């Protein structure tokens, strides 16, 4: 019978390499408004999966779509403004 400790060493040998870098964490933080807006949109759509959407449901989905689109536009504008030379946006 082999001890499980040898397997643990093999599994955790690369744990340091699997952590996200600071640049990846910053990118996730920049995209967080888009991620949260998409989650709200999905929540609004999931509510209507098992029933006929009411007028309130439709309004909630429309608002969530607009928020998701606005968050994407803001992210693209921030990225475009940061990449332009001379700081012109």
PDB file of C-alpha atoms in Angstrom:
ATOM      1  CA  UNK A   1       0.000   0.000   0.000  1.00  0.00           C
ATOM      2  CA  UNK A   2       1.386   3.406  -1.012  1.00  0.00           C
ATOM      3  CA  UNK A   3       0.997   6.372   1.294  1.00  0.00           C
ATOM      4  CA  UNK A   4      -1.139   9.208  -0.033  1.00  0.00           C
ATOM      5  CA  UNK A   5       1.468  11.801   0.952  1.00  0.00           C
ATOM      6  CA  UNK A   6       3.450  11.132  -2.228  1.00  0.00           C
ATOM      7  CA  UNK A   7       0.374  11.912  -4.308  1.00  0.00           C
ATOM      8  CA  UNK A   8      -0.216  15.134  -2.376  1.00  0.00           C
ATOM      9  CA  UNK A   9       3.305  16.336  -3.185  1.00  0.00           C
ATOM     10  CA  UNK A  10       2.681  15.766  -6.868  1.00  0.00           C
ATOM     11  CA  UNK A  11      -0.683  17.535  -6.797  1.00  0.00           C
ATOM     12  CA  UNK A  12       0.449  20.615  -4.871  1.00  0.00           C
ATOM     13  CA  UNK A  13       3.822  20.975  -6.583  1.00  0.00           C
ATOM     14  CA  UNK A  14       2.482  23.541  -9.059  1.00  0.00           C
ATOM     15  CA  UNK A  15       0.145  25.446  -6.744  1.00  0.00           C
ATOM     16  CA  UNK A  16       2.222  28.645  -6.904  1.00  0.00           C
ATOM     17  CA  UNK A  17       1.987  28.698 -10.684  1.00  0.00           C
ATOM     18  CA  UNK A  18      -1.766  28.340 -10.687  1.00  0.00           C
ATOM     19  CA  UNK A  19      -2.461  31.574  -8.801  1.00  0.00           C
ATOM     20  CA  UNK A  20      -3.551  34.580 -10.884  1.00  0.00           C
ATOM     21  CA  UNK A  21      -0.986  37.287 -11.452  1.00  0.00           C
ATOM     22  CA  UNK A  22      -1.484  40.883 -10.331  1.00  0.00           C
ATOM     23  CA  UNK A  23      -2.179  41.876 -13.948  1.00  0.00           C
ATOM     24  CA  UNK A  24      -4.896  39.224 -14.230  1.00  0.00           C
ATOM     25  CA  UNK A  25      -6.485  40.334 -10.958  1.00  0.00           C
ATOM     26  CA  UNK A  26      -6.448  43.964 -12.141  1.00  0.00           C
ATOM     27  CA  UNK A  27      -8.094  42.940 -15.424  1.00  0.00           C
ATOM     28  CA  UNK A  28     -10.819  41.095 -13.528  1.00  0.00           C
ATOM     29  CA  UNK A  29     -11.355  44.122 -11.299  1.00  0.00           C
ATOM     30  CA  UNK A  30     -11.689  46.371 -14.372  1.00  0.00           C
ATOM     31  CA  UNK A  31     -14.258  43.978 -15.878  1.00  0.00           C
ATOM     32  CA  UNK A  32     -16.225  43.493 -12.659  1.00  0.00           C
ATOM     33  CA  UNK A  33     -19.026  45.983 -13.562  1.00  0.00           C
ATOM     34  CA  UNK A  34     -19.605  44.055 -16.808  1.00  0.00           C
ATOM     35  CA  UNK A  35     -19.588  40.724 -14.967  1.00  0.00           C
ATOM     36  CA  UNK A  36     -22.089  41.947 -12.366  1.00  0.00           C
ATOM     37  CA  UNK A  37     -24.357  43.437 -15.046  1.00  0.00           C
ATOM     38  CA  UNK A  38     -24.305  40.131 -16.931  1.00  0.00           C
ATOM     39  CA  UNK A  39     -25.192  38.267 -13.730  1.00  0.00           C
ATOM     40  CA  UNK A  40     -28.168  40.598 -13.204  1.00  0.00           C
ATOM     41  CA  UNK A  41     -29.292  39.960 -16.789  1.00  0.00           C
ATOM     42  CA  UNK A  42     -29.001  36.208 -16.326  1.00  0.00           C
ATOM     43  CA  UNK A  43     -30.956  36.416 -13.074  1.00  0.00           C
ATOM     44  CA  UNK A  44     -33.745  38.304 -14.826  1.00  0.00           C
ATOM     45  CA  UNK A  45     -33.839  35.749 -17.638  1.00  0.00           C
ATOM     46  CA  UNK A  46     -33.738  32.750 -15.296  1.00  0.00           C
ATOM     47  CA  UNK A  47     -36.795  33.997 -13.422  1.00  0.00           C
ATOM     48  CA  UNK A  48     -38.841  33.766 -16.628  1.00  0.00           C
ATOM     49  CA  UNK A  49     -37.721  30.278 -17.685  1.00  0.00           C
ATOM     50  CA  UNK A  50     -40.551  28.371 -16.057  1.00  0.00           C
ATOM     51  CA  UNK A  51     -43.392  30.835 -16.584  1.00  0.00           C
ATOM     52  CA  UNK A  52     -44.745  33.359 -19.015  1.00  0.00           C
ATOM     53  CA  UNK A  53     -42.983  36.691 -18.470  1.00  0.00           C
ATOM     54  CA  UNK A  54     -45.134  39.416 -17.002  1.00  0.00           C
ATOM     55  CA  UNK A  55     -44.813  43.080 -17.881  1.00  0.00           C
ATOM     56  CA  UNK A  56     -42.649  43.568 -14.792  1.00  0.00           C
ATOM     57  CA  UNK A  57     -40.379  40.705 -15.884  1.00  0.00           C
ATOM     58  CA  UNK A  58     -40.024  42.208 -19.349  1.00  0.00           C
ATOM     59  CA  UNK A  59     -39.122  45.588 -17.889  1.00  0.00           C
ATOM     60  CA  UNK A  60     -36.580  43.971 -15.564  1.00  0.00           C
ATOM     61  CA  UNK A  61     -34.948  42.169 -18.504  1.00  0.00           C
ATOM     62  CA  UNK A  62     -34.860  45.353 -20.614  1.00  0.00           C
ATOM     63  CA  UNK A  63     -33.274  47.315 -17.769  1.00  0.00           C
ATOM     64  CA  UNK A  64     -30.723  44.547 -17.177  1.00  0.00           C
ATOM     65  CA  UNK A  65     -29.848  44.480 -20.891  1.00  0.00           C
ATOM     66  CA  UNK A  66     -29.359  48.247 -20.918  1.00  0.00           C
ATOM     67  CA  UNK A  67     -27.145  48.076 -17.820  1.00  0.00           C
ATOM     68  CA  UNK A  68     -25.070  45.269 -19.351  1.00  0.00           C
ATOM     69  CA  UNK A  69     -24.629  47.205 -22.581  1.00  0.00           C
ATOM     70  CA  UNK A  70     -23.751  50.406 -20.708  1.00  0.00           C
ATOM     71  CA  UNK A  71     -21.166  48.542 -18.632  1.00  0.00           C
ATOM     72  CA  UNK A  72     -19.584  47.098 -21.786  1.00  0.00           C
ATOM     73  CA  UNK A  73     -19.504  50.514 -23.447  1.00  0.00           C
ATOM     74  CA  UNK A  74     -17.885  52.060 -20.362  1.00  0.00           C
ATOM     75  CA  UNK A  75     -15.257  49.299 -20.295  1.00  0.00           C
ATOM     76  CA  UNK A  76     -14.435  49.756 -23.983  1.00  0.00           C
ATOM     77  CA  UNK A  77     -14.252  53.528 -23.574  1.00  0.00           C
ATOM     78  CA  UNK A  78     -11.892  53.177 -20.598  1.00  0.00           C
ATOM     79  CA  UNK A  79      -9.695  50.769 -22.544  1.00  0.00           C
ATOM     80  CA  UNK A  80      -9.678  53.002 -25.637  1.00  0.00           C
ATOM     81  CA  UNK A  81      -8.933  56.113 -23.561  1.00  0.00           C
ATOM     82  CA  UNK A  82      -6.040  54.404 -21.825  1.00  0.00           C
ATOM     83  CA  UNK A  83      -4.463  53.238 -25.084  1.00  0.00           C
ATOM     84  CA  UNK A  84      -4.592  56.552 -26.983  1.00  0.00           C
ATOM     85  CA  UNK A  85      -1.313  58.474 -27.145  1.00  0.00           C
ATOM     86  CA  UNK A  86      -1.245  61.836 -25.438  1.00  0.00           C
ATOM     87  CA  UNK A  87      -4.189  61.000 -23.212  1.00  0.00           C
ATOM     88  CA  UNK A  88      -6.762  62.133 -25.780  1.00  0.00           C
ATOM     89  CA  UNK A  89     -10.079  60.355 -25.462  1.00  0.00           C
TER      90      UNK A  89
END
